[in-house]
Coordinates of C-alpha atoms in Angstrom, one line a residue:
Chain A
X1 CA 68.4 122.1 126.1
X2 CA 68.0 122.2 122.3
X3 CA 70.4 120.8 119.8
X4 CA 70.8 124.3 118.3
X5 CA 71.8 125.8 121.6
X6 CA 74.3 123.1 122.2
X7 CA 75.9 123.6 118.8
X8 CA 76.0 127.4 119.3
X9 CA 77.7 127.0 122.6
X10 CA 80.2 124.6 121.0
X11 CA 81.1 127.3 118.5
X12 CA 81.5 129.9 121.2
X13 CA 83.6 127.6 123.3
X14 CA 85.8 126.7 120.3
X15 CA 86.2 130.4 119.5
X16 CA 87.2 131.1 123.0
X17 CA 89.7 128.2 123.1
X18 CA 91.2 129.4 119.8
X19 CA 92.4 132.5 121.8
X20 CA 93.8 130.6 124.7
X21 CA 97.6 130.9 125.1
X22 CA 97.8 127.3 126.4
X23 CA 96.3 126.1 123.1
X24 CA 99.2 127.5 121.2
X25 CA 101.9 126.5 123.7
X26 CA 100.8 122.9 123.6
X27 CA 99.5 122.7 120.0
X28 CA 96.1 121.2 121.0
X29 CA 93.1 121.2 118.6
X30 CA 89.5 121.1 119.9
X31 CA 86.4 119.6 118.2
X32 CA 83.1 118.2 119.4
X33 CA 81.8 114.9 118.3
X34 CA 78.1 114.0 117.5
X35 CA 77.4 113.1 121.1
X36 CA 78.5 116.6 122.1
X37 CA 81.7 115.4 123.7
X38 CA 84.7 117.6 123.5
X39 CA 87.6 116.0 121.7
X40 CA 91.2 117.2 122.0
X41 CA 93.9 116.2 119.6
X42 CA 97.6 116.8 120.5
X43 CA 100.2 116.0 117.9
X44 CA 103.3 114.9 119.6
X45 CA 105.2 117.9 120.9
X46 CA 108.9 117.4 122.0
X47 CA 108.7 120.5 124.1
X48 CA 106.2 118.7 126.4
X49 CA 108.5 115.8 127.3
X50 CA 110.0 115.0 130.6
X51 CA 113.7 114.1 131.1
X52 CA 113.3 110.5 129.8
X53 CA 111.7 111.9 126.6
X54 CA 108.1 110.8 127.0
X55 CA 105.1 113.1 127.2
X56 CA 104.9 114.6 130.7
X57 CA 102.1 113.4 132.9
X58 CA 101.1 117.1 133.4
X59 CA 100.3 117.2 129.7
X60 CA 98.0 114.2 130.0
X61 CA 96.4 115.9 133.0
X62 CA 95.9 119.0 130.9
X63 CA 94.2 117.0 128.1
X64 CA 91.9 115.3 130.6
X65 CA 91.0 118.5 132.3
X66 CA 90.2 120.2 129.0
X67 CA 88.2 117.2 127.7
X68 CA 86.0 117.2 130.8
X69 CA 85.7 120.9 131.1
X70 CA 84.7 121.6 127.5
X71 CA 82.2 118.7 127.5
X72 CA 80.6 120.0 130.7
X73 CA 80.7 123.7 129.7
X74 CA 78.4 123.0 126.7
X75 CA 75.6 122.5 129.3
X76 CA 75.9 125.9 130.9
X77 CA 75.6 129.5 129.9
X78 CA 78.1 130.6 132.5
X79 CA 81.7 129.9 133.2
X80 CA 82.5 126.7 135.1
X81 CA 85.6 126.0 137.2
X82 CA 87.5 122.8 137.6
X83 CA 87.3 121.9 141.3
X84 CA 88.9 118.6 141.3
X85 CA 90.5 116.2 138.8
X86 CA 91.8 112.7 139.1
X87 CA 94.3 111.4 136.6
X88 CA 95.3 107.8 136.0
X89 CA 98.3 107.1 133.9
X90 CA 98.0 103.6 132.5
X91 CA 100.8 103.5 129.9
X92 CA 103.5 105.9 128.7
X93 CA 102.4 108.0 125.8
X94 CA 105.7 107.4 124.1
X95 CA 106.0 109.8 121.1
X96 CA 102.5 109.1 119.8
X97 CA 99.9 111.8 119.0
X98 CA 97.2 111.8 121.7
X99 CA 93.4 112.2 121.6
X100 CA 91.3 113.0 124.7
X101 CA 87.5 112.7 125.0
X102 CA 85.1 113.7 127.7
X103 CA 81.9 112.1 128.7
X104 CA 79.3 113.9 130.8
X105 CA 78.2 111.9 133.9
X106 CA 76.1 114.7 135.6
X107 CA 75.1 118.2 134.8
X108 CA 73.5 119.5 138.1
X109 CA 72.5 123.0 139.1
X110 CA 75.8 123.6 141.1
X111 CA 78.2 121.0 139.8
X112 CA 78.9 118.9 136.7
X113 CA 80.9 115.6 136.7
X114 CA 82.6 114.1 133.7
X115 CA 84.9 111.2 133.0
X116 CA 87.6 111.4 130.4
X117 CA 90.1 109.3 128.6
X118 CA 93.3 109.7 126.6
X119 CA 94.2 107.3 123.8
X120 CA 97.3 107.2 121.6
X121 CA 97.2 107.4 117.8
X122 CA 97.5 103.6 117.8
X123 CA 94.4 103.5 120.1
X124 CA 96.2 102.4 123.3
X125 CA 94.4 103.6 126.4
X126 CA 97.0 105.9 127.9
X127 CA 95.1 107.5 130.7
X128 CA 91.7 107.8 132.3
X129 CA 90.4 110.5 134.6
X130 CA 87.3 112.2 136.0
X131 CA 86.6 115.7 137.3
X132 CA 84.2 117.9 139.2
X133 CA 83.3 121.3 137.7
X134 CA 81.5 124.0 139.7
X135 CA 79.1 126.3 138.1
X136 CA 80.0 130.0 138.7
X137 CA 78.0 133.2 138.2
X138 CA 80.5 134.6 135.7
X139 CA 78.7 134.9 132.4
X140 CA 80.4 133.2 129.5
X141 CA 80.9 136.0 127.0
X142 CA 80.9 134.5 123.6
X143 CA 82.9 136.3 120.9
X144 CA 79.7 137.3 119.1
X145 CA 78.7 139.2 122.3
X146 CA 81.6 141.5 122.0
Chain B
X1 CA 119.1 105.9 153.7
X2 CA 122.0 108.2 154.7
X3 CA 121.8 112.0 154.3
X4 CA 124.7 111.9 151.8
X5 CA 122.9 109.5 149.5
X6 CA 119.7 111.6 149.6
X7 CA 121.7 114.7 148.7
X8 CA 123.5 112.9 145.9
X9 CA 120.2 111.8 144.5
X10 CA 118.8 115.3 144.7
X11 CA 121.8 116.5 142.7
X12 CA 121.2 113.8 140.1
X13 CA 117.5 114.5 139.9
X14 CA 118.2 118.2 139.5
X15 CA 120.7 117.5 136.7
X16 CA 118.1 115.3 135.0
X17 CA 115.4 117.9 135.4
X18 CA 117.6 120.6 133.9
X19 CA 117.6 118.6 130.7
X20 CA 113.8 118.2 130.6
X21 CA 112.1 120.0 127.7
X22 CA 109.0 120.6 129.9
X23 CA 111.2 122.6 132.3
X24 CA 112.1 125.0 129.6
X25 CA 108.6 125.2 128.1
X26 CA 107.0 126.1 131.4
X27 CA 110.0 127.9 133.0
X28 CA 110.0 125.9 136.2
X29 CA 112.8 125.8 138.7
X30 CA 113.5 122.8 141.0
X31 CA 115.2 122.9 144.4
X32 CA 115.0 120.7 147.5
X33 CA 114.4 122.0 151.0
X34 CA 116.0 120.8 154.2
X35 CA 113.3 118.2 154.8
X36 CA 114.3 116.7 151.4
X37 CA 111.0 117.9 149.8
X38 CA 111.1 118.9 146.2
X39 CA 110.1 122.5 145.6
X40 CA 109.1 123.9 142.2
X41 CA 109.0 127.6 141.5
X42 CA 107.0 128.8 138.5
X43 CA 107.3 132.5 137.6
X44 CA 104.0 133.6 136.0
X45 CA 104.1 132.6 132.3
X46 CA 101.4 134.1 130.1
X47 CA 101.9 131.2 127.6
X48 CA 100.3 128.9 130.2
X49 CA 97.0 130.8 130.6
X50 CA 93.6 129.6 129.5
X51 CA 91.1 131.8 127.6
X52 CA 90.1 133.8 130.6
X53 CA 93.8 134.6 131.3
X54 CA 94.5 132.7 134.4
X55 CA 97.0 130.0 134.8
X56 CA 95.6 126.7 133.3
X57 CA 94.6 124.0 135.7
X58 CA 96.8 121.6 133.8
X59 CA 99.8 123.7 134.8
X60 CA 98.8 123.4 138.4
X61 CA 98.5 119.6 137.9
X62 CA 102.0 119.6 136.4
X63 CA 103.4 121.4 139.4
X64 CA 101.7 119.0 141.8
X65 CA 102.9 115.9 139.8
X66 CA 106.4 117.2 139.7
X67 CA 106.5 118.1 143.4
X68 CA 105.3 114.7 144.4
X69 CA 107.4 112.8 141.9
X70 CA 110.7 114.4 142.7
X71 CA 110.0 114.2 146.5
X72 CA 109.4 110.5 146.2
X73 CA 112.1 109.8 143.6
X74 CA 114.8 110.8 146.2
X75 CA 114.0 107.6 148.1
X76 CA 114.7 105.2 145.2
X77 CA 117.7 104.3 143.0
X78 CA 115.4 103.5 140.0
X79 CA 112.9 105.3 138.0
X80 CA 109.4 105.8 139.4
X81 CA 106.2 106.3 137.4
X82 CA 103.2 108.5 138.3
X83 CA 100.3 106.1 138.5
X84 CA 97.6 108.3 139.7
X85 CA 97.3 112.0 140.7
X86 CA 94.5 113.9 142.3
X87 CA 94.3 117.7 141.9
X88 CA 92.1 120.1 143.9
X89 CA 91.9 123.6 142.6
X90 CA 90.9 125.8 145.6
X91 CA 91.5 129.3 144.2
X92 CA 92.5 130.8 140.8
X93 CA 96.2 131.4 140.5
X94 CA 95.6 134.8 139.0
X95 CA 98.8 136.1 137.6
X96 CA 100.9 135.3 140.6
X97 CA 104.1 133.2 140.6
X98 CA 103.6 129.8 142.0
X99 CA 105.4 127.5 144.4
X100 CA 104.7 123.7 144.7
X101 CA 106.0 121.5 147.5
X102 CA 105.7 117.7 148.0
X103 CA 105.6 115.8 151.2
X104 CA 106.3 112.1 151.4
X105 CA 103.6 110.0 153.0
X106 CA 104.9 106.5 152.2
X107 CA 108.0 105.0 150.5
X108 CA 107.1 101.4 150.1
X109 CA 108.9 98.6 148.2
X110 CA 106.5 98.9 145.2
X111 CA 104.8 102.2 145.6
X112 CA 105.3 105.7 147.1
X113 CA 102.6 108.1 148.1
X114 CA 103.0 111.9 148.4
X115 CA 100.8 114.8 149.1
X116 CA 101.5 118.2 147.5
X117 CA 100.4 121.8 147.6
X118 CA 100.7 124.9 145.4
X119 CA 100.8 128.3 146.9
X120 CA 100.9 131.7 145.3
X121 CA 103.6 134.3 145.8
X122 CA 101.3 136.0 148.3
X123 CA 101.0 132.6 150.1
X124 CA 97.4 131.8 149.1
X125 CA 96.8 128.0 149.1
X126 CA 95.9 127.7 145.4
X127 CA 95.8 123.9 145.1
X128 CA 96.4 120.6 146.9
X129 CA 96.9 117.1 145.6
X130 CA 98.3 113.7 146.2
X131 CA 99.7 111.0 144.0
X132 CA 100.8 107.3 143.8
X133 CA 104.1 106.5 142.2
X134 CA 105.1 103.0 141.2
X135 CA 108.7 101.8 141.5
X136 CA 110.0 100.5 138.2
X137 CA 113.0 98.4 137.4
X138 CA 114.5 101.0 135.1
X139 CA 117.7 102.2 136.6
X140 CA 118.0 105.9 137.1
X141 CA 121.1 106.8 135.2
X142 CA 122.6 109.8 136.9
X143 CA 124.6 112.2 134.7
X144 CA 127.8 111.2 136.5
X145 CA 127.2 107.6 135.4
X146 CA 127.5 108.6 131.8
Chain C
X1 CA 79.9 133.2 161.0
X2 CA 79.8 133.7 164.8
X3 CA 81.3 131.2 167.3
X4 CA 77.8 130.7 168.8
X5 CA 76.3 129.8 165.5
X6 CA 79.0 127.2 164.8
X7 CA 78.6 125.7 168.2
X8 CA 74.8 125.5 167.8
X9 CA 75.2 123.8 164.4
X10 CA 77.6 121.3 165.9
X11 CA 75.0 120.4 168.5
X12 CA 72.4 120.0 165.8
X13 CA 74.7 117.9 163.7
X14 CA 75.6 115.7 166.6
X15 CA 72.0 115.2 167.5
X16 CA 71.3 114.3 163.9
X17 CA 74.2 111.8 163.8
X18 CA 73.0 110.2 167.0
X19 CA 69.9 109.1 165.1
X20 CA 71.9 107.7 162.1
X21 CA 71.6 103.9 161.7
X22 CA 75.1 103.8 160.3
X23 CA 76.4 105.2 163.6
X24 CA 75.1 102.3 165.5
X25 CA 76.1 99.7 163.0
X26 CA 79.7 100.8 163.0
X27 CA 79.9 102.1 166.6
X28 CA 81.3 105.5 165.7
X29 CA 81.3 108.5 168.1
X30 CA 81.3 112.1 166.9
X31 CA 82.8 115.2 168.6
X32 CA 84.1 118.5 167.5
X33 CA 87.4 119.9 168.5
X34 CA 88.3 123.6 169.4
X35 CA 89.1 124.3 165.7
X36 CA 85.6 123.2 164.8
X37 CA 86.9 120.1 163.1
X38 CA 84.7 117.0 163.3
X39 CA 86.4 114.1 165.0
X40 CA 85.2 110.5 164.7
X41 CA 86.2 107.8 167.1
X42 CA 85.8 104.1 166.0
X43 CA 86.6 101.5 168.7
X44 CA 87.8 98.4 166.9
X45 CA 84.8 96.4 165.6
X46 CA 85.4 92.8 164.5
X47 CA 82.2 93.0 162.4
X48 CA 83.9 95.5 160.1
X49 CA 86.8 93.3 159.1
X50 CA 87.6 91.8 155.7
X51 CA 88.6 88.2 155.2
X52 CA 92.2 88.7 156.5
X53 CA 90.8 90.2 159.7
X54 CA 91.9 93.7 159.3
X55 CA 89.5 96.7 159.2
X56 CA 87.9 96.9 155.8
X57 CA 89.0 99.9 153.5
X58 CA 85.4 100.8 153.1
X59 CA 85.2 101.5 156.9
X60 CA 88.2 103.8 156.5
X61 CA 86.4 105.5 153.6
X62 CA 83.3 105.9 155.8
X63 CA 85.4 107.6 158.5
X64 CA 87.0 109.9 156.0
X65 CA 83.7 110.8 154.4
X66 CA 82.1 111.5 157.8
X67 CA 85.0 113.6 159.1
X68 CA 85.0 115.8 156.0
X69 CA 81.2 116.0 155.7
X70 CA 80.6 117.0 159.3
X71 CA 83.5 119.5 159.3
X72 CA 82.1 121.2 156.2
X73 CA 78.5 121.0 157.3
X74 CA 79.1 123.3 160.2
X75 CA 79.6 126.1 157.7
X76 CA 76.1 125.8 156.1
X77 CA 72.5 126.0 157.2
X78 CA 71.4 123.5 154.6
X79 CA 72.2 119.9 153.8
X80 CA 75.4 119.2 151.9
X81 CA 76.1 116.2 149.7
X82 CA 79.4 114.3 149.2
X83 CA 80.1 114.6 145.5
X84 CA 83.5 113.0 145.4
X85 CA 85.9 111.4 147.9
X86 CA 89.5 110.2 147.5
X87 CA 90.8 107.7 150.0
X88 CA 94.5 106.8 150.4
X89 CA 95.2 103.7 152.6
X90 CA 98.8 104.1 153.9
X91 CA 98.9 101.3 156.5
X92 CA 96.7 98.5 157.7
X93 CA 94.5 99.6 160.6
X94 CA 95.2 96.2 162.3
X95 CA 92.9 95.8 165.2
X96 CA 93.5 99.3 166.6
X97 CA 90.8 101.8 167.5
X98 CA 90.7 104.6 164.9
X99 CA 90.3 108.4 164.9
X100 CA 89.4 110.5 161.9
X101 CA 89.6 114.3 161.7
X102 CA 88.5 116.7 159.0
X103 CA 90.1 120.0 158.1
X104 CA 88.2 122.6 156.0
X105 CA 90.1 123.8 152.9
X106 CA 87.3 125.8 151.3
X107 CA 83.7 126.8 152.1
X108 CA 82.4 128.3 148.9
X109 CA 78.9 129.3 148.0
X110 CA 78.2 126.1 146.0
X111 CA 80.9 123.7 147.2
X112 CA 83.1 122.9 150.2
X113 CA 86.4 121.1 150.2
X114 CA 88.0 119.3 153.1
X115 CA 90.9 117.0 153.7
X116 CA 90.8 114.3 156.2
X117 CA 93.0 111.8 158.0
X118 CA 92.7 108.6 160.0
X119 CA 95.1 107.7 162.7
X120 CA 95.3 104.6 164.9
X121 CA 95.2 104.7 168.7
X122 CA 99.0 104.4 168.6
X123 CA 99.0 107.5 166.3
X124 CA 100.1 105.8 163.1
X125 CA 98.8 107.6 160.0
X126 CA 96.5 104.9 158.6
X127 CA 94.8 106.9 155.8
X128 CA 94.4 110.3 154.2
X129 CA 91.7 111.6 152.0
X130 CA 89.9 114.6 150.7
X131 CA 86.4 115.4 149.4
X132 CA 84.1 117.8 147.6
X133 CA 80.8 118.5 149.1
X134 CA 78.0 120.3 147.2
X135 CA 75.7 122.7 149.0
X136 CA 72.0 121.7 148.4
X137 CA 68.8 123.6 148.9
X138 CA 67.4 121.1 151.4
X139 CA 67.1 122.8 154.8
X140 CA 68.9 121.1 157.6
X141 CA 66.1 120.5 160.1
X142 CA 67.6 120.4 163.5
X143 CA 66.0 118.2 166.1
X144 CA 64.8 121.3 168.0
X145 CA 62.9 122.3 164.9
X146 CA 60.6 119.3 165.2
Chain D
X1 CA 96.6 83.2 132.4
X2 CA 94.2 80.4 131.5
X3 CA 90.5 80.4 131.8
X4 CA 90.7 77.5 134.3
X5 CA 93.1 79.4 136.6
X6 CA 90.9 82.5 136.6
X7 CA 87.8 80.4 137.5
X8 CA 89.7 78.6 140.2
X9 CA 90.8 81.9 141.7
X10 CA 87.3 83.2 141.6
X11 CA 86.1 80.2 143.6
X12 CA 88.9 80.8 146.1
X13 CA 88.1 84.5 146.4
X14 CA 84.4 83.8 146.8
X15 CA 85.2 81.2 149.5
X16 CA 87.4 83.8 151.3
X17 CA 84.8 86.5 151.0
X18 CA 82.1 84.2 152.4
X19 CA 84.1 84.2 155.7
X20 CA 84.5 88.0 155.8
X21 CA 82.7 89.6 158.8
X22 CA 82.1 92.7 156.6
X23 CA 80.0 90.6 154.2
X24 CA 77.6 89.6 156.9
X25 CA 77.4 93.0 158.5
X26 CA 76.5 94.6 155.2
X27 CA 74.6 91.7 153.6
X28 CA 76.6 91.8 150.3
X29 CA 76.7 88.9 147.8
X30 CA 79.7 88.4 145.4
X31 CA 79.6 86.8 142.0
X32 CA 81.8 87.0 138.9
X33 CA 80.4 87.6 135.4
X34 CA 81.6 86.1 132.1
X35 CA 84.1 88.8 131.6
X36 CA 85.7 87.9 135.0
X37 CA 84.4 91.0 136.6
X38 CA 83.5 91.0 140.2
X39 CA 79.8 91.9 140.9
X40 CA 78.5 92.8 144.3
X41 CA 74.9 92.8 145.1
X42 CA 73.7 94.7 148.2
X43 CA 70.0 94.4 149.1
X44 CA 68.8 97.6 150.7
X45 CA 69.9 97.5 154.4
X46 CA 68.3 100.1 156.7
X47 CA 71.3 99.6 159.1
X48 CA 73.5 101.3 156.5
X49 CA 71.6 104.6 156.3
X50 CA 72.8 108.0 157.3
X51 CA 70.6 110.4 159.3
X52 CA 68.4 111.4 156.3
X53 CA 67.7 107.7 155.6
X54 CA 69.5 107.2 152.4
X55 CA 72.4 104.7 152.0
X56 CA 75.6 106.1 153.5
X57 CA 78.3 107.2 151.0
X58 CA 80.8 105.0 152.9
X59 CA 78.7 102.0 151.9
X60 CA 78.9 103.0 148.2
X61 CA 82.7 103.4 148.8
X62 CA 82.8 99.9 150.2
X63 CA 81.0 98.4 147.2
X64 CA 83.3 100.2 144.8
X65 CA 86.4 99.1 146.7
X66 CA 85.2 95.5 146.7
X67 CA 84.2 95.5 143.1
X68 CA 87.7 96.8 142.0
X69 CA 89.6 94.7 144.5
X70 CA 88.0 91.4 143.6
X71 CA 88.2 92.0 139.9
X72 CA 91.9 92.8 140.2
X73 CA 92.6 90.0 142.6
X74 CA 91.7 87.3 140.1
X75 CA 94.8 88.2 138.2
X76 CA 97.3 87.5 141.0
X77 CA 98.2 84.6 143.1
X78 CA 99.1 86.7 146.1
X79 CA 97.2 89.2 148.2
X80 CA 96.7 92.8 146.9
X81 CA 96.1 95.9 148.9
X82 CA 93.9 98.8 148.0
X83 CA 96.3 101.8 147.9
X84 CA 93.9 104.5 146.7
X85 CA 90.3 104.8 145.8
X86 CA 88.2 107.6 144.3
X87 CA 84.5 107.7 144.8
X88 CA 82.0 109.8 142.8
X89 CA 78.5 109.9 144.1
X90 CA 76.2 110.9 141.3
X91 CA 72.8 110.3 142.7
X92 CA 71.3 109.2 146.0
X93 CA 70.9 105.5 146.3
X94 CA 67.5 106.0 147.9
X95 CA 66.3 102.8 149.3
X96 CA 67.1 100.7 146.2
X97 CA 69.1 97.6 146.1
X98 CA 72.6 98.2 144.7
X99 CA 74.9 96.4 142.3
X100 CA 78.6 97.2 141.9
X101 CA 80.8 96.0 139.0
X102 CA 84.6 96.3 138.5
X103 CA 86.5 96.6 135.2
X104 CA 90.2 95.9 135.0
X105 CA 92.2 98.7 133.4
X106 CA 95.7 97.4 134.1
X107 CA 97.3 94.4 135.7
X108 CA 100.9 95.2 136.1
X109 CA 103.7 93.5 138.0
X110 CA 103.5 95.8 141.0
X111 CA 100.1 97.5 140.7
X112 CA 96.6 96.9 139.2
X113 CA 94.1 99.6 138.3
X114 CA 90.4 99.1 138.0
X115 CA 87.3 101.3 137.5
X116 CA 84.0 100.6 139.1
X117 CA 80.4 101.6 139.1
X118 CA 77.4 101.2 141.2
X119 CA 73.9 101.0 139.8
X120 CA 70.5 100.9 141.5
X121 CA 68.0 98.1 140.9
X122 CA 66.3 100.5 138.5
X123 CA 69.6 100.9 136.7
X124 CA 70.3 104.4 137.7
X125 CA 74.1 105.1 137.7
X126 CA 74.5 105.9 141.4
X127 CA 78.3 106.1 141.6
X128 CA 81.5 105.6 139.7
X129 CA 85.0 105.2 141.0
X130 CA 88.5 103.8 140.3
X131 CA 91.3 102.4 142.4
X132 CA 94.9 101.4 142.6
X133 CA 95.8 98.1 144.1
X134 CA 99.4 97.1 145.1
X135 CA 100.6 93.6 144.7
X136 CA 102.0 92.2 147.9
X137 CA 104.2 89.2 148.7
X138 CA 101.6 87.7 151.0
X139 CA 100.5 84.4 149.5
X140 CA 96.7 84.1 149.0
X141 CA 95.9 80.9 150.9
X142 CA 92.9 79.4 149.3
X143 CA 90.6 77.5 151.6
X144 CA 91.4 74.3 149.7
X145 CA 95.1 74.8 150.7
X146 CA 94.3 74.4 154.3

């Protein structure tokens, strides 16, 4: 796949994410780094805390899922579906901003595999994870298609 | 552990959860069934959708984490921490209300293990998962202690 | 899929497994129950112990993988590949014989998902697991094809 | 923990592993690298193949489990137990020799977490994994104690 196609897909994916209700509810920002890895930034959001006032593990899971999904999705011209996700919570996030990054391990015909990590603003390794993403037959309609 | 202690802990856990910001953000309700399993009910919430307007996988992960955590937490008088969580997304949630239930597999001295599932209002099996929870030395302050 | 086809595939899979070197090295036996679930029986084998003389976790992982793979494989006329496997070791196997069973959670076009468990001869729940299996384009050559 | 203690523990662990029946059955060799990571080498062993004559996924799982377990065990003076293991099979091993390495992610009071990978002799990334290991109260009797 050419660099140009990857960059065009990243723009489409970013435009799609900009419309996602979950983006607004959490306050997440998506970008892609030079290695075509999806990077999510989550400024600390008190609405996403559990009862002991730390960031909820489900929020970390969401960041990991997103980082893996968007990294893998660049490789395909159709929609992919998260099939399975493992989440390892190494340290509490405390009230720090968080940053999640995905790394592609495999981009096969039927499935993609990525590993992901979440670090705090002070660069503590807060969580690691990995996921399997199934390639579907649903075309990924980019905003420019509409 | 006596039935009375388990019921008292469930009340404490429910009171704690009622204060959790994440509860309000998602709109989740917690109850416990007769087998002491934590049950979470999530009425469909459009704010928790991804760009294709289905419930985000991270929301399912949150329900699974909660169902396992609160089921395991009943067995301990101190705080537990989710160490690891696996999430399997079998079917899209669509716009259905969701119900998550945890089942205790092990309540050891240092760790607990639970398996969890999420079903839709129409009883489709949407997701399964399992998790490991580490027992900490942080006392679980029940509201009545304060 | 008809009952007859499933039974024919089970016979093919069993014939294939009978030739597997790993079967002989471990001493595993395969059967299928009435719900078309693969069942593996492993009589205690001292050669598969770790240094503290209990059955090695990798052996439990092998039983879980096999139970899931053979349960899922019945649903397809081509080879499937284990993509991902989670293993939860709840109790030591001690020196008991072991029995693993798989349960199909999903049989999709591209991937199958199963959950599995291992019980001891005394019916202790020794381990649980789950796995994702990708459908490949490699035809599954049954022995009768040769 | 001092360098000397870590090296002494590695010698004890290696001596223990040398007695493990599973070592001999598989033909695995253990060493530790300069970063105190456990490294397992498995020369291709036809007895560990599945019916299509590739190395069985359960063998890969065993290598991952061992690499994580022995890397984590260096940090403790008592026995640890694998609680949970995730295995991701990225490529077939074919008939290549395999090398597994563990990396410590966390060494807590009650649990340790490691991630692991398996590469082929030609340095293909064959599998990745991660695991949770619970610290037990069973003393780890080194051979020199006897």
